[in-house]
C-alpha atoms as a PDB file:
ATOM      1  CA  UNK A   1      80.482  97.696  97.629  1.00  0.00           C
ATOM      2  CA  UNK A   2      78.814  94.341  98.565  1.00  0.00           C
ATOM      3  CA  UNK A   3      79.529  92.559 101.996  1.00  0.00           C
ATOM      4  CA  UNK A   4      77.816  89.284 101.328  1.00  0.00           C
ATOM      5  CA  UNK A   5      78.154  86.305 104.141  1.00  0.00           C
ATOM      6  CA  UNK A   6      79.372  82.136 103.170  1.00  0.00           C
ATOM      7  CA  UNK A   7      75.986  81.572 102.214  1.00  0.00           C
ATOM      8  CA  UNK A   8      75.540  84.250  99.936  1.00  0.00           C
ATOM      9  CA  UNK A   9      73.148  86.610 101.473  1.00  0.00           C
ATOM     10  CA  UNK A  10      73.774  90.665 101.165  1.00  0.00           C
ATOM     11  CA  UNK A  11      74.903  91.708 104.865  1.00  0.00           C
ATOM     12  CA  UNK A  12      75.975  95.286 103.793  1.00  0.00           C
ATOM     13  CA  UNK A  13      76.055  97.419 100.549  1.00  0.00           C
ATOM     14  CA  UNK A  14      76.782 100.747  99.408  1.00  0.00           C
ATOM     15  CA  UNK A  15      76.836 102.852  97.058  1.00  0.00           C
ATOM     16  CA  UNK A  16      80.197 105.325  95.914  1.00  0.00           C
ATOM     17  CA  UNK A  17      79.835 107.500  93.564  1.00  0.00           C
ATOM     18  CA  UNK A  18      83.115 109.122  93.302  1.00  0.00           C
ATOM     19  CA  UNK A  19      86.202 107.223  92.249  1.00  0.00           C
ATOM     20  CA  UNK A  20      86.689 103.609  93.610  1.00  0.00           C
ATOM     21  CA  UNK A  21      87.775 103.098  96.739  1.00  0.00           C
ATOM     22  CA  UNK A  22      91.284 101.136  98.280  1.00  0.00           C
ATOM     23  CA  UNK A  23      89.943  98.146 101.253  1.00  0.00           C
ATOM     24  CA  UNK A  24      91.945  97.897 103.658  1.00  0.00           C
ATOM     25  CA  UNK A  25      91.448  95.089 106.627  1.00  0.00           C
ATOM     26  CA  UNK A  26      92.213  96.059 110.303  1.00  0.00           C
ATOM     27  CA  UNK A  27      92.193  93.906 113.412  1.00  0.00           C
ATOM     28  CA  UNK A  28      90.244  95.028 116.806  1.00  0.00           C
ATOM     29  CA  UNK A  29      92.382  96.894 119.411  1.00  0.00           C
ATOM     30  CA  UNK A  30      93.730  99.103 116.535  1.00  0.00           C
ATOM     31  CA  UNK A  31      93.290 103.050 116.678  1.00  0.00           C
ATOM     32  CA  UNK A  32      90.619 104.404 114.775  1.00  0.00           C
ATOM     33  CA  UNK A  33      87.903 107.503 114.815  1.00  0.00           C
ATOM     34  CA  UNK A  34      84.903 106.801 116.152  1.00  0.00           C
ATOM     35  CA  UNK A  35      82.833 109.484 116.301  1.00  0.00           C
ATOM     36  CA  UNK A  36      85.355 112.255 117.627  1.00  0.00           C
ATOM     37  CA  UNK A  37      88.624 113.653 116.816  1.00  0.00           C
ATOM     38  CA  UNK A  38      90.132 111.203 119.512  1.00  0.00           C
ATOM     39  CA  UNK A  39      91.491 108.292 118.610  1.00  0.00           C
ATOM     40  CA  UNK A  40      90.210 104.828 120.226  1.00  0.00           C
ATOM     41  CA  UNK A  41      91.152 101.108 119.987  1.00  0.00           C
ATOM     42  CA  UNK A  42      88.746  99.412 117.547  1.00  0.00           C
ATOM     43  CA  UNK A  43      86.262  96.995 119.797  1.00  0.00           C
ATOM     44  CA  UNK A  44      86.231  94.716 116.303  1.00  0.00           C
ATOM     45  CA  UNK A  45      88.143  93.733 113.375  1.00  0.00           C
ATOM     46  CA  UNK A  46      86.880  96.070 110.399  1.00  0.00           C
ATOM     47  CA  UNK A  47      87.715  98.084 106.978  1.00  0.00           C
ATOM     48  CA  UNK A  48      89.174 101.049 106.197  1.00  0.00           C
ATOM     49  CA  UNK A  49      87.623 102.101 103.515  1.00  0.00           C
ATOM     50  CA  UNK A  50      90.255 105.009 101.297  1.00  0.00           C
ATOM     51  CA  UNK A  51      89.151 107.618  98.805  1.00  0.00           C
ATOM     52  CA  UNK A  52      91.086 110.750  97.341  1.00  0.00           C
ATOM     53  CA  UNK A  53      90.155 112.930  99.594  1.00  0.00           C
ATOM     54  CA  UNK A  54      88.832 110.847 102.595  1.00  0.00           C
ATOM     55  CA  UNK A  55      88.335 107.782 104.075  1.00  0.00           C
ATOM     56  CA  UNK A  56      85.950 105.635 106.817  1.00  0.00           C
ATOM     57  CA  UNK A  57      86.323 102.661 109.241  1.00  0.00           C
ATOM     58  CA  UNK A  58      83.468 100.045 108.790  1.00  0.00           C
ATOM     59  CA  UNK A  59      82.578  97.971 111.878  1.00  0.00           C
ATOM     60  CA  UNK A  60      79.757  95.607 112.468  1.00  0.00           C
ATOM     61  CA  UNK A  61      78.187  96.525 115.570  1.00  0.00           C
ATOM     62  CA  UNK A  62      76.700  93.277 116.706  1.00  0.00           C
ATOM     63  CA  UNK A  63      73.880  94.959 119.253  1.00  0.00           C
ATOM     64  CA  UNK A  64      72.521  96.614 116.990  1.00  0.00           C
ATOM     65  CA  UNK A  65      72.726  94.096 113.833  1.00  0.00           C
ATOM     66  CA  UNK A  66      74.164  97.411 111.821  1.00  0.00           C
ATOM     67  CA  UNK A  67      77.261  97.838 110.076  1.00  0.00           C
ATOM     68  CA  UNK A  68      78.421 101.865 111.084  1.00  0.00           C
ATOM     69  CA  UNK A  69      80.588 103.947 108.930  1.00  0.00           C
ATOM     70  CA  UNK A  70      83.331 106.260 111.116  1.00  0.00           C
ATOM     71  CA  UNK A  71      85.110 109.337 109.509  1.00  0.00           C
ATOM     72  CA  UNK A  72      88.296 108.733 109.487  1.00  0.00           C
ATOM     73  CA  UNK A  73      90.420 112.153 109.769  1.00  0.00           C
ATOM     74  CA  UNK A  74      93.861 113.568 108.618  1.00  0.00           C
ATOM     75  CA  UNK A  75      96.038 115.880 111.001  1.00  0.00           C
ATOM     76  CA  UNK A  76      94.708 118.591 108.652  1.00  0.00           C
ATOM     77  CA  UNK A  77      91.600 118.461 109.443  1.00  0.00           C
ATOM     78  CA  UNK A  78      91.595 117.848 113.004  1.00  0.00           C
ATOM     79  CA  UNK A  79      93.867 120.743 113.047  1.00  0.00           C
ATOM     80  CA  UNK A  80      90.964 122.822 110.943  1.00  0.00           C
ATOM     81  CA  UNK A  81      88.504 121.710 113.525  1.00  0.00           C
ATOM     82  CA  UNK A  82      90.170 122.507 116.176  1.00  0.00           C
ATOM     83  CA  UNK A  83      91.392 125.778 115.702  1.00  0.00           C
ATOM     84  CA  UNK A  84      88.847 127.394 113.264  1.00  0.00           C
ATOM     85  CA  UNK A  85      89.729 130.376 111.179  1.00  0.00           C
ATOM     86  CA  UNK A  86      87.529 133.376 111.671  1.00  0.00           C
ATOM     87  CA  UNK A  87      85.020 133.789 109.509  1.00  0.00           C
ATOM     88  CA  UNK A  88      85.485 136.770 107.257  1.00  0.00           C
ATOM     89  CA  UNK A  89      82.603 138.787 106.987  1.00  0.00           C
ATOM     90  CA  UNK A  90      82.148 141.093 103.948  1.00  0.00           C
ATOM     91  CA  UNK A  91      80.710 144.704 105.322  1.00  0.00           C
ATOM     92  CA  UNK A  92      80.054 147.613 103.263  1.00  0.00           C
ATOM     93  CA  UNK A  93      81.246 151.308 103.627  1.00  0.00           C
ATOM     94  CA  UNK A  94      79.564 153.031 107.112  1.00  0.00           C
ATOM     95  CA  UNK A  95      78.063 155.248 104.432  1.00  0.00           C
ATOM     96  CA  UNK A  96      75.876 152.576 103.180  1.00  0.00           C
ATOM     97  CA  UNK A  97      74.302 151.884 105.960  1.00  0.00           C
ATOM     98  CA  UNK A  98      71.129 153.095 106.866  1.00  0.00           C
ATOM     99  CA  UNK A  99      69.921 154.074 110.303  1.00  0.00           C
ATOM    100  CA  UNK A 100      66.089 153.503 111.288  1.00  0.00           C
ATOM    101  CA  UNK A 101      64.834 155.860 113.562  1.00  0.00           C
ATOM    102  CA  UNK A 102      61.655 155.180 115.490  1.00  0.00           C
END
């Protein structure tokens, strides 16, 4: 993906890998994810930026000269990351284990 400006210099690009992506436009004051599992009204105008399995906001930040790329999440996930399953941990028989004595 190239972001390229009216007199044809490269602003932003990237490379994807994976399938090719859906652009999507979105104007500032929209809710987006920046950086948490909150959402926030955008500051700027950006992209959304869809995949399969995911997608990102791209904004311009204009202080720092930078184009930054924001997760975007699905309930699922914010659900996931919220309330963790345990981890499930794979122990062997109480016979197998050995004792060390000192």
């Amino acid at each position: 993906m190239f972001i390229i400006n009216s007199l044809g210099d490269i602003l932003y690009w990237k490379k994807y890998s994976s399938e090719l992506p859906i652009i999507n436009s979105f104007k500032k004051g929209e809710k987006i994810f920046m950086g948490d599992t909150m959402l926030k009204p955008s500051p700027l105008d950006g992209l959304i930026i869809k995949f399969k399995h995911y997608k990102e906001a791209l904004l311009y930040d204009s202080k720092l000269k930078t184009f930054e790329n924001y997760r975007q999440y699905t309930q699922e996930e914010i659900d996931e990351m919220n309330n963790p399953e345990p981890e499930v941990s794979e122990e062997g028989d109480p016979e197998d284990t050995v004792a060390t004595v000192n």
